[in-house]
Coordinates of C-alpha atoms in Angstrom, one line a residue:
X1 CA 7.9 -79.5 57.9
X2 CA 5.9 -76.4 56.9
X3 CA 8.6 -75.2 54.4
X4 CA 8.7 -78.7 52.8
X5 CA 5.0 -78.6 52.1
X6 CA 5.4 -75.0 51.0
X7 CA 8.1 -76.0 48.5
X8 CA 6.0 -78.9 47.2
X9 CA 3.1 -76.5 46.3
X10 CA 5.2 -73.6 45.1
X11 CA 5.7 -74.8 41.5
X12 CA 2.0 -75.3 41.1
X13 CA 1.6 -71.7 42.4
X14 CA 4.0 -70.3 39.8
X15 CA 2.0 -71.9 37.0
X16 CA -1.3 -70.4 38.3
X17 CA 0.1 -67.1 39.7
X18 CA -1.3 -65.1 36.9
X19 CA -4.8 -66.3 37.5
X20 CA -5.5 -64.9 41.0
X21 CA -8.9 -64.8 42.7
X22 CA -8.8 -61.0 42.5
X23 CA -10.3 -61.4 39.0
X24 CA -13.3 -63.3 40.5
X25 CA -16.5 -61.7 41.6
X26 CA -15.6 -60.1 45.0
X27 CA -18.4 -58.2 46.6
X28 CA -17.9 -55.2 48.9
X29 CA -21.4 -54.5 50.1
X30 CA -22.2 -56.2 53.4
X31 CA -25.8 -57.4 53.4
X32 CA -26.6 -57.1 57.1
X33 CA -28.9 -54.9 59.1
X34 CA -27.0 -54.1 62.4
X35 CA -30.3 -53.1 64.1
X36 CA -31.5 -56.7 63.9
X37 CA -28.2 -58.3 65.2
X38 CA -28.8 -59.3 68.8
X39 CA -25.1 -60.4 69.5
X40 CA -22.1 -58.8 67.8
X41 CA -19.8 -61.6 68.8
X42 CA -22.3 -64.3 67.9
X43 CA -23.2 -63.0 64.4
X44 CA -23.2 -65.7 61.7
X45 CA -22.0 -65.1 58.2
X46 CA -24.8 -64.7 55.7
X47 CA -26.1 -67.4 53.4
X48 CA -24.6 -65.5 50.4
X49 CA -21.1 -65.8 51.9
X50 CA -21.5 -69.4 52.8
X51 CA -22.7 -70.1 49.3
X52 CA -19.6 -68.5 47.9
X53 CA -17.4 -70.7 50.1
X54 CA -19.1 -73.8 48.7
X55 CA -18.4 -72.7 45.1
X56 CA -14.7 -72.0 46.0
X57 CA -14.2 -75.3 47.8
X58 CA -13.6 -73.5 51.1
X59 CA -14.7 -74.7 54.6
X60 CA -16.4 -72.2 56.9
X61 CA -13.7 -72.6 59.7
X62 CA -10.7 -72.8 57.5
X63 CA -7.8 -70.3 58.2
X64 CA -7.9 -66.7 57.0
X65 CA -5.3 -64.0 56.1
X66 CA -6.0 -60.2 56.1
X67 CA -4.2 -57.9 53.6
X68 CA -4.4 -54.1 53.6
X69 CA -3.6 -51.9 50.6
X70 CA -3.3 -48.3 51.8
X71 CA -3.1 -46.4 48.5
X72 CA -6.2 -48.2 47.1
X73 CA -8.0 -48.0 50.5
X74 CA -8.8 -51.7 50.6
X75 CA -8.9 -54.5 53.1
X76 CA -9.0 -58.0 51.7
X77 CA -10.0 -61.3 53.4
X78 CA -8.3 -64.4 52.1
X79 CA -9.4 -67.9 53.1
X80 CA -7.7 -71.3 52.7
X81 CA -9.4 -73.7 50.4
X82 CA -9.2 -77.5 50.7
X83 CA -5.8 -77.6 48.8
X84 CA -4.5 -75.2 51.5
X85 CA -4.1 -72.3 49.0
X86 CA -5.7 -69.0 50.0
X87 CA -8.3 -67.4 47.9
X88 CA -9.8 -63.9 48.3
X89 CA -13.3 -64.0 49.6
X90 CA -13.8 -60.4 50.5
X91 CA -12.6 -57.0 49.3
X92 CA -13.8 -54.1 51.5
X93 CA -13.3 -50.5 51.0
X94 CA -11.5 -49.0 54.0
X95 CA -13.7 -46.3 55.4
X96 CA -10.8 -44.2 57.0
X97 CA -7.1 -44.4 57.5
X98 CA -4.9 -41.4 58.7
X99 CA -1.6 -40.0 57.6
X100 CA 0.2 -40.8 54.4
X101 CA 1.9 -43.9 52.8
X102 CA 4.8 -45.2 54.9
X103 CA 5.3 -47.0 58.2
X104 CA 4.5 -45.8 61.6
X105 CA 7.6 -44.8 63.5
X106 CA 6.5 -43.0 66.7
X107 CA 3.5 -42.4 68.9
X108 CA 1.3 -39.5 67.7
X109 CA 2.5 -39.4 64.1
X110 CA -1.0 -40.4 62.8
X111 CA 0.6 -43.1 60.6
X112 CA -1.2 -46.4 60.2
X113 CA 1.2 -49.4 60.5
X114 CA 2.8 -51.2 57.5
X115 CA 4.4 -54.6 57.7
X116 CA 3.5 -58.2 58.8
X117 CA 1.5 -58.6 62.1
X118 CA 0.4 -61.9 63.7
X119 CA -3.1 -61.6 65.3
X120 CA -4.3 -63.9 68.1
X121 CA -7.7 -64.5 69.5
X122 CA -6.7 -62.4 72.6
X123 CA -6.3 -59.3 70.3
X124 CA -10.0 -59.4 69.5
X125 CA -12.0 -56.8 71.4
X126 CA -15.7 -57.4 71.6
X127 CA -16.2 -54.4 73.9
X128 CA -14.5 -51.7 71.8
X129 CA -15.8 -48.2 71.9
X130 CA -15.6 -48.4 68.1
X131 CA -18.2 -51.2 67.9
X132 CA -15.7 -54.1 67.4
X133 CA -11.9 -54.1 67.2
X134 CA -8.9 -56.3 66.4
X135 CA -5.6 -55.0 67.8
X136 CA -2.8 -55.1 65.1
X137 CA -0.2 -55.8 67.7
X138 CA 1.9 -52.8 66.8
X139 CA 4.8 -52.5 67.6
X140 CA 5.8 -56.0 66.4
X141 CA 9.2 -57.7 66.4
X142 CA 10.5 -55.6 63.5
X143 CA 9.0 -52.3 64.9
X144 CA 10.7 -52.9 68.3
X145 CA 14.0 -53.7 66.6
X146 CA 13.8 -50.3 64.9
X147 CA 12.7 -48.5 68.0
X148 CA 9.2 -47.6 66.7
X149 CA 6.6 -46.6 69.2
X150 CA 2.8 -46.5 69.4
X151 CA -0.1 -48.1 71.2
X152 CA -3.6 -49.3 70.4
X153 CA -3.3 -49.5 66.7
X154 CA -6.5 -51.3 65.6
X155 CA -8.7 -52.5 62.9
X156 CA -12.1 -51.3 64.2
X157 CA -15.5 -49.9 63.2
X158 CA -17.0 -46.4 63.5
X159 CA -15.3 -45.1 60.4
X160 CA -12.9 -42.6 62.4
X161 CA -9.2 -43.0 62.5
X162 CA -6.1 -41.7 64.0
X163 CA -3.4 -44.3 63.2
X164 CA -5.9 -47.1 62.8
X165 CA -7.7 -48.8 59.9
X166 CA -11.3 -48.0 60.4
X167 CA -14.2 -49.8 58.8
X168 CA -18.0 -49.4 58.9
X169 CA -19.7 -51.2 61.7
X170 CA -21.3 -53.6 59.1
X171 CA -17.9 -54.5 57.6
X172 CA -16.4 -54.9 61.1
X173 CA -19.2 -57.2 62.2
X174 CA -18.4 -59.5 59.3
X175 CA -14.6 -59.4 59.6
X176 CA -15.0 -60.3 63.3
X177 CA -17.0 -63.3 62.3
X178 CA -14.4 -64.4 59.8
X179 CA -11.7 -64.3 62.4
X180 CA -13.8 -66.0 65.1
X181 CA -14.7 -68.9 62.8
X182 CA -11.0 -69.4 61.9
X183 CA -9.9 -69.4 65.5
X184 CA -12.8 -71.8 66.4
X185 CA -11.4 -74.1 63.5
X186 CA -8.0 -74.3 65.2
X187 CA -6.0 -71.4 63.6
X188 CA -3.5 -70.0 66.2
X189 CA -2.6 -66.7 64.6
X190 CA -4.1 -64.7 61.6
X191 CA -1.4 -63.0 59.5
X192 CA -2.1 -59.2 58.7
X193 CA -0.1 -58.0 55.7
X194 CA -0.3 -54.2 55.6
X195 CA 1.2 -52.8 52.3
X196 CA 1.4 -49.2 51.0
X197 CA 0.0 -50.4 47.6
X198 CA -0.1 -53.4 45.5
X199 CA 3.6 -54.3 45.0
X200 CA 3.5 -54.5 41.2
X201 CA 6.3 -53.3 38.9
X202 CA 4.3 -50.3 37.8
X203 CA 3.5 -49.1 41.3
X204 CA 7.1 -49.7 42.4
X205 CA 8.3 -47.6 39.4
X206 CA 5.7 -44.9 40.1
X207 CA 6.9 -44.6 43.7
X208 CA 10.6 -44.9 43.1
X209 CA 11.3 -41.4 44.4
X210 CA 9.5 -41.9 47.7
X211 CA 11.8 -41.8 50.7
X212 CA 10.3 -45.1 52.0
X213 CA 11.2 -47.0 48.8
X214 CA 13.9 -49.2 50.5
X215 CA 11.5 -50.2 53.3
X216 CA 8.9 -51.1 50.6
X217 CA 11.4 -53.2 48.6
X218 CA 11.9 -55.3 51.8
X219 CA 8.1 -55.7 52.1
X220 CA 7.9 -56.7 48.5
X221 CA 9.8 -59.9 49.1
X222 CA 7.0 -61.1 51.4
X223 CA 4.4 -59.9 48.9
X224 CA 6.2 -62.0 46.2
X225 CA 6.3 -65.1 48.3
X226 CA 2.6 -65.0 48.8
X227 CA 1.9 -64.2 45.2
X228 CA 3.9 -67.3 44.2
X229 CA 2.7 -69.7 46.9
X230 CA -0.7 -68.3 47.8
X231 CA 0.1 -69.0 51.4
X232 CA 1.1 -66.5 54.1
X233 CA 4.9 -66.5 54.3
X234 CA 6.8 -67.4 57.4
X235 CA 8.1 -64.2 58.8
X236 CA 11.3 -63.6 60.9
X237 CA 13.4 -60.5 61.8
X238 CA 17.2 -60.2 62.0
X239 CA 19.6 -57.3 61.6
X240 CA 16.5 -55.1 62.0
X241 CA 15.0 -56.5 58.6
X242 CA 12.1 -58.8 57.6
X243 CA 13.2 -62.2 56.2
X244 CA 10.7 -64.6 54.7
X245 CA 10.5 -68.4 54.4
X246 CA 14.2 -68.8 55.4
X247 CA 15.6 -71.9 57.0
X248 CA 18.3 -71.5 59.6
X249 CA 20.2 -73.7 62.0
X250 CA 20.2 -70.9 64.7
X251 CA 17.5 -68.8 66.0
X252 CA 16.8 -65.4 64.6
X253 CA 17.8 -62.3 66.6
X254 CA 15.8 -59.3 65.7
X255 CA 18.6 -56.8 66.4
X256 CA 21.5 -59.3 66.0
X257 CA 23.3 -60.6 62.9
X258 CA 21.3 -62.9 60.6
X259 CA 22.3 -66.6 60.9
X260 CA 23.2 -68.6 57.8
X261 CA 20.0 -68.9 55.8
X262 CA 18.7 -70.9 52.8
X263 CA 15.6 -70.7 50.6
X264 CA 13.8 -74.0 49.7
X265 CA 15.0 -74.9 46.3
X266 CA 11.6 -75.2 44.7
X267 CA 10.6 -71.7 46.0
X268 CA 14.0 -70.4 44.9
X269 CA 13.4 -71.6 41.4
X270 CA 9.9 -70.1 41.4
X271 CA 11.3 -66.8 42.7
X272 CA 13.9 -66.7 40.0
X273 CA 11.2 -67.1 37.2
X274 CA 8.9 -64.6 39.0
X275 CA 11.7 -61.9 39.3
X276 CA 12.6 -62.2 35.6
X277 CA 9.1 -61.4 34.7
X278 CA 9.0 -58.6 37.2
X279 CA 12.2 -57.1 35.9
X280 CA 10.8 -56.9 32.4
X281 CA 7.6 -55.2 33.6
X282 CA 9.6 -52.8 35.8
X283 CA 11.8 -51.6 32.8
X284 CA 8.6 -51.0 30.8
X285 CA 7.1 -49.0 33.7
X286 CA 10.2 -47.0 34.1
X287 CA 10.1 -45.9 30.4
X288 CA 6.5 -45.0 31.0
X289 CA 7.1 -42.9 34.1
X290 CA 10.5 -41.4 33.0
X291 CA 10.6 -37.7 33.9
X292 CA 7.5 -37.8 36.1
X293 CA 6.9 -37.8 39.8
X294 CA 3.9 -39.1 41.8
X295 CA 2.5 -36.4 44.1
X296 CA 1.0 -38.2 47.0
X297 CA -2.0 -36.4 48.5
X298 CA -2.4 -35.4 52.1
X299 CA -5.0 -36.8 54.4
X300 CA -7.0 -33.5 54.0
X301 CA -7.0 -33.8 50.2
X302 CA -8.2 -37.4 50.5
X303 CA -11.0 -36.3 52.7
X304 CA -12.1 -33.7 50.3
X305 CA -12.6 -36.2 47.5
X306 CA -15.1 -38.2 49.6
X307 CA -16.6 -35.4 51.7
X308 CA -20.1 -36.0 50.3
X309 CA -20.1 -39.4 52.0
X310 CA -20.5 -37.8 55.4
X311 CA -23.9 -36.2 54.4
X312 CA -26.8 -37.5 56.5
X313 CA -24.6 -39.3 59.0
X314 CA -23.2 -38.6 62.4
X315 CA -20.3 -36.2 62.8
X316 CA -17.9 -39.0 63.9
X317 CA -18.3 -40.7 60.6
X318 CA -15.2 -39.4 58.7
X319 CA -14.2 -41.3 55.5
X320 CA -10.8 -40.4 54.1
X321 CA -10.9 -41.9 50.6
X322 CA -7.8 -43.4 48.8
X323 CA -4.6 -41.9 47.5
X324 CA -5.2 -43.0 43.9
X325 CA -8.2 -40.7 43.5
X326 CA -6.6 -37.7 45.3
X327 CA -3.0 -38.0 44.1
X328 CA -1.6 -37.0 40.7
X329 CA 1.3 -37.7 38.3
X330 CA 3.3 -34.7 37.3
X331 CA 6.3 -34.0 35.1
X332 CA 9.4 -32.2 36.4
X333 CA 8.5 -29.1 34.4
X334 CA 5.0 -29.1 35.9
X335 CA 6.4 -29.6 39.4
X336 CA 8.8 -26.6 38.9
X337 CA 5.9 -24.5 37.5
X338 CA 3.8 -25.4 40.5
X339 CA 6.6 -24.6 42.8
X340 CA 7.1 -21.2 41.3
X341 CA 3.4 -20.6 41.4
X342 CA 3.4 -21.6 45.1
X343 CA 6.4 -19.4 45.8
X344 CA 4.7 -16.4 44.0
X345 CA 1.4 -17.0 46.0
X346 CA 3.4 -17.1 49.2
X347 CA 5.2 -13.9 48.3
X348 CA 1.9 -12.2 47.5
X349 CA 0.6 -13.4 50.8
X350 CA 3.6 -12.0 52.7
X351 CA 3.3 -8.7 50.8
X352 CA -0.4 -8.5 51.6
X353 CA 0.3 -9.2 55.3
X354 CA 3.0 -6.5 55.3
X355 CA 0.6 -4.0 53.7
X356 CA -2.1 -4.8 56.1
X357 CA 0.4 -4.3 59.0
X358 CA 1.5 -1.0 57.6
X359 CA -2.2 0.1 57.2
X360 CA -2.8 -0.8 60.8
X361 CA 0.2 1.1 61.9
X362 CA -0.7 4.2 59.8
X363 CA -4.2 4.1 61.2
X364 CA -2.8 4.0 64.7
X365 CA -0.6 7.1 64.0
X366 CA -3.5 8.9 62.3
X367 CA -5.7 8.2 65.4
X368 CA -3.0 9.6 67.7
X369 CA -2.5 12.7 65.5
X370 CA -6.2 13.3 65.4
X371 CA -6.5 12.9 69.2
X372 CA -3.6 15.5 69.7
X373 CA -5.2 17.9 67.3
X374 CA -8.5 17.7 69.0
X375 CA -6.8 18.3 72.3
X376 CA -4.9 21.3 70.9
X377 CA -8.1 22.8 69.4
X378 CA -9.9 22.4 72.7
X379 CA -7.1 24.2 74.6
X380 CA -7.2 27.0 72.0
X381 CA -11.0 27.3 72.3
X382 CA -10.8 27.5 76.1
X383 CA -8.1 30.2 75.9
X384 CA -10.1 32.2 73.3
X385 CA -13.2 32.1 75.5
X386 CA -11.3 33.2 78.5
X387 CA -9.8 36.1 76.6
X388 CA -13.2 37.1 75.3
X389 CA -14.6 37.2 78.8
X390 CA -11.7 39.4 80.0
X391 CA -12.2 41.8 77.1
X392 CA -15.8 42.3 78.2
X393 CA -14.9 42.8 81.9
X394 CA -16.2 39.4 82.9
X395 CA -13.8 38.0 85.5
X396 CA -11.4 41.1 85.3
X397 CA -12.5 42.6 88.7
X398 CA -13.2 40.8 91.9
X399 CA -16.8 40.7 93.0
X400 CA -17.1 42.2 96.5
X401 CA -18.4 40.1 99.3
X402 CA -21.6 41.1 101.0
X403 CA -21.4 43.0 104.4
X404 CA -23.1 40.8 107.0
X405 CA -23.8 43.9 109.1
X406 CA -25.9 45.6 106.5
X407 CA -29.3 44.5 105.2
X408 CA -30.4 45.6 101.7
X409 CA -34.1 46.1 101.5
X410 CA -36.3 47.4 98.8
X411 CA -37.8 50.9 99.4
X412 CA -41.5 50.9 99.5
X413 CA -43.2 54.0 98.3
X414 CA -45.7 55.0 100.9
X415 CA -48.1 57.9 100.9
X416 CA -47.4 60.6 103.5
X417 CA -50.1 61.5 105.9
X418 CA -51.7 64.8 104.9
X419 CA -50.3 66.6 108.0
X420 CA -46.8 65.9 106.9
X421 CA -47.2 67.7 103.5
X422 CA -46.3 71.0 105.1
X423 CA -43.5 69.5 107.2
X424 CA -39.9 70.0 106.0
X425 CA -38.2 66.8 104.7
X426 CA -36.2 65.2 107.3
X427 CA -32.6 64.8 106.7
X428 CA -31.2 61.3 107.1
X429 CA -28.4 61.4 109.6
X430 CA -25.0 60.7 108.2
X431 CA -23.4 57.4 109.1
X432 CA -20.9 57.7 111.9
X433 CA -17.9 55.6 112.3
X434 CA -18.3 52.8 114.7
X435 CA -17.7 53.8 118.3
X436 CA -18.0 52.4 121.7
X437 CA -21.5 51.2 122.6
X438 CA -21.8 53.7 125.4
X439 CA -20.9 56.7 123.2
X440 CA -23.3 55.5 120.6
X441 CA -26.2 55.4 123.0
X442 CA -25.4 58.9 124.3
X443 CA -25.3 60.2 120.8
X444 CA -28.6 58.6 120.0
X445 CA -30.2 60.3 123.1
X446 CA -28.7 63.7 122.2
X447 CA -29.9 63.3 118.6
X448 CA -33.3 62.4 119.7
X449 CA -33.5 65.5 122.0
X450 CA -32.3 67.7 119.1
X451 CA -34.8 66.3 116.8
X452 CA -37.6 67.0 119.2
X453 CA -36.5 70.6 119.4
X454 CA -36.4 70.9 115.6
X455 CA -39.8 69.4 115.4
X456 CA -41.1 71.9 118.0
X457 CA -39.5 74.8 116.1
X458 CA -40.1 74.5 112.4
X459 CA -38.2 77.7 111.7
X460 CA -35.1 76.4 113.3
X461 CA -35.2 73.1 111.3
X462 CA -35.6 75.0 108.1
X463 CA -32.7 77.2 108.9
X464 CA -30.5 74.2 109.6
X465 CA -31.4 72.5 106.4
X466 CA -30.5 75.7 104.5
X467 CA -27.2 75.9 106.2
X468 CA -26.3 72.2 105.5
X469 CA -26.6 72.5 101.7
X470 CA -23.7 75.0 101.1
X471 CA -21.6 72.9 103.5
X472 CA -22.1 69.7 101.5
X473 CA -21.5 71.6 98.2
X474 CA -18.1 72.9 99.5
X475 CA -16.9 69.3 100.1
X476 CA -13.9 68.0 98.0
X477 CA -15.4 64.6 97.2
X478 CA -18.8 64.0 95.5
X479 CA -21.4 62.2 97.4
X480 CA -22.8 59.2 95.5
X481 CA -26.4 59.4 94.7
X482 CA -28.7 57.1 96.5
X483 CA -30.5 54.3 94.6
X484 CA -34.2 55.3 94.9
X485 CA -35.2 51.6 94.8
X486 CA -32.9 50.5 97.6
X487 CA -32.5 51.8 101.1
X488 CA -29.5 50.9 103.2
X489 CA -30.2 51.0 107.0
X490 CA -28.3 50.1 110.0
X491 CA -29.6 47.0 111.8
X492 CA -30.2 49.0 115.0
X493 CA -33.1 48.8 117.5
X494 CA -36.0 51.0 116.6
X495 CA -37.0 53.9 119.1
X496 CA -40.4 53.8 120.6
X497 CA -42.6 56.6 119.2
X498 CA -42.9 58.2 122.7
X499 CA -39.2 58.9 122.9
X500 CA -39.5 61.6 120.2
X501 CA -41.2 64.0 122.8
X502 CA -38.8 63.1 125.5
X503 CA -36.0 65.5 126.2

């Protein structure tokens, strides 16, 4: 029944296809102050938006469709008018999307989805950590048939993305209200169309060398159907491919063979006329882009273009810009020159790294040589100092140890009593070899008695002194002179003075 109605309006759509609502005044700025919004889910569209609905013959609760254009960085809101044709009522600038052009294929690739996704009321999240969110439903039937993986791919606020389409909080507040009103009006599913770019002949020619071009040609069929009818196409999947507005007697199997399909005749006629116009435009675009290649920018390059938008905002606010501003069209010669330049730069980088490595190694060797030289010089200094000491006698002879039985005392010069001036100088007894203690005591007694005799007889003492000198002179070894400042005495008990007169 739906396709019958679609066919009935398709011819009218063909006539008016060139005059789309994209040429109408579409405003991007959301005139809402979030700080004054008491309920995110209960927010009502502004009077300015409702006034625009009235001028476009649109009811507030009529169905909507969302369309995303990655390269331009745009999210469009289309709403059905009273003739059941969809008109664009909003054209938002996407704040952030990650990755590059092309579909998402696996978890963690940072790619944002491309394709056709049905959104239900249950996919709206009023409690999102990113202000408000609508889950895209990735992976859809097509993604699962092609074994794509990924979770929690959203349209949300906070302007920070890793595989999602992130808007500002003000934009998300209004998008959420658009969807809520449509669901309240009876719409079961809202179609999300996510495209890499506007599927025009010029853009298709410009991206003809992209590895995703065959996937995009498949999506373009759905784009064409909407452009002709201004109604979201009916989407099915078979043989792992999207099919649009096809009638079949058997159900579609996403991974199985496609059943026998037919296109409504009116739509088929409209598509034939549309494709002829497209072919002419494509041939013209190919002549324009002949010998050129579109260089798609990286996410980092897109961010660099809009880096100033982060100033004065929280760190989580991370706009990424669009690919049109950051990319460039280059000739093959320019690409080759850029490639050579990049190769030369890489070569210089490697050479610089090698020189730096060699410099570090040379510095290490120099340090080791310096350390070895210092150790060698130190050893030579120590040897020279030792030789010098030995040359001066220091350290050449052993130093004798002290005799613990001998006490070295300083001689004190004392004045003799006047009665000893006429007394002959007493001769210090020679040191005797150690003997037994009894013999030593007997000798001391005998010596004492002899000394008393000599003192009593001065003439005998003088005669003995005179006889001793020739005997000492006749000795074979010289007697070392005494140090007048030092007296060496035996540590023996002193005699009491009364023993000098004892016999």
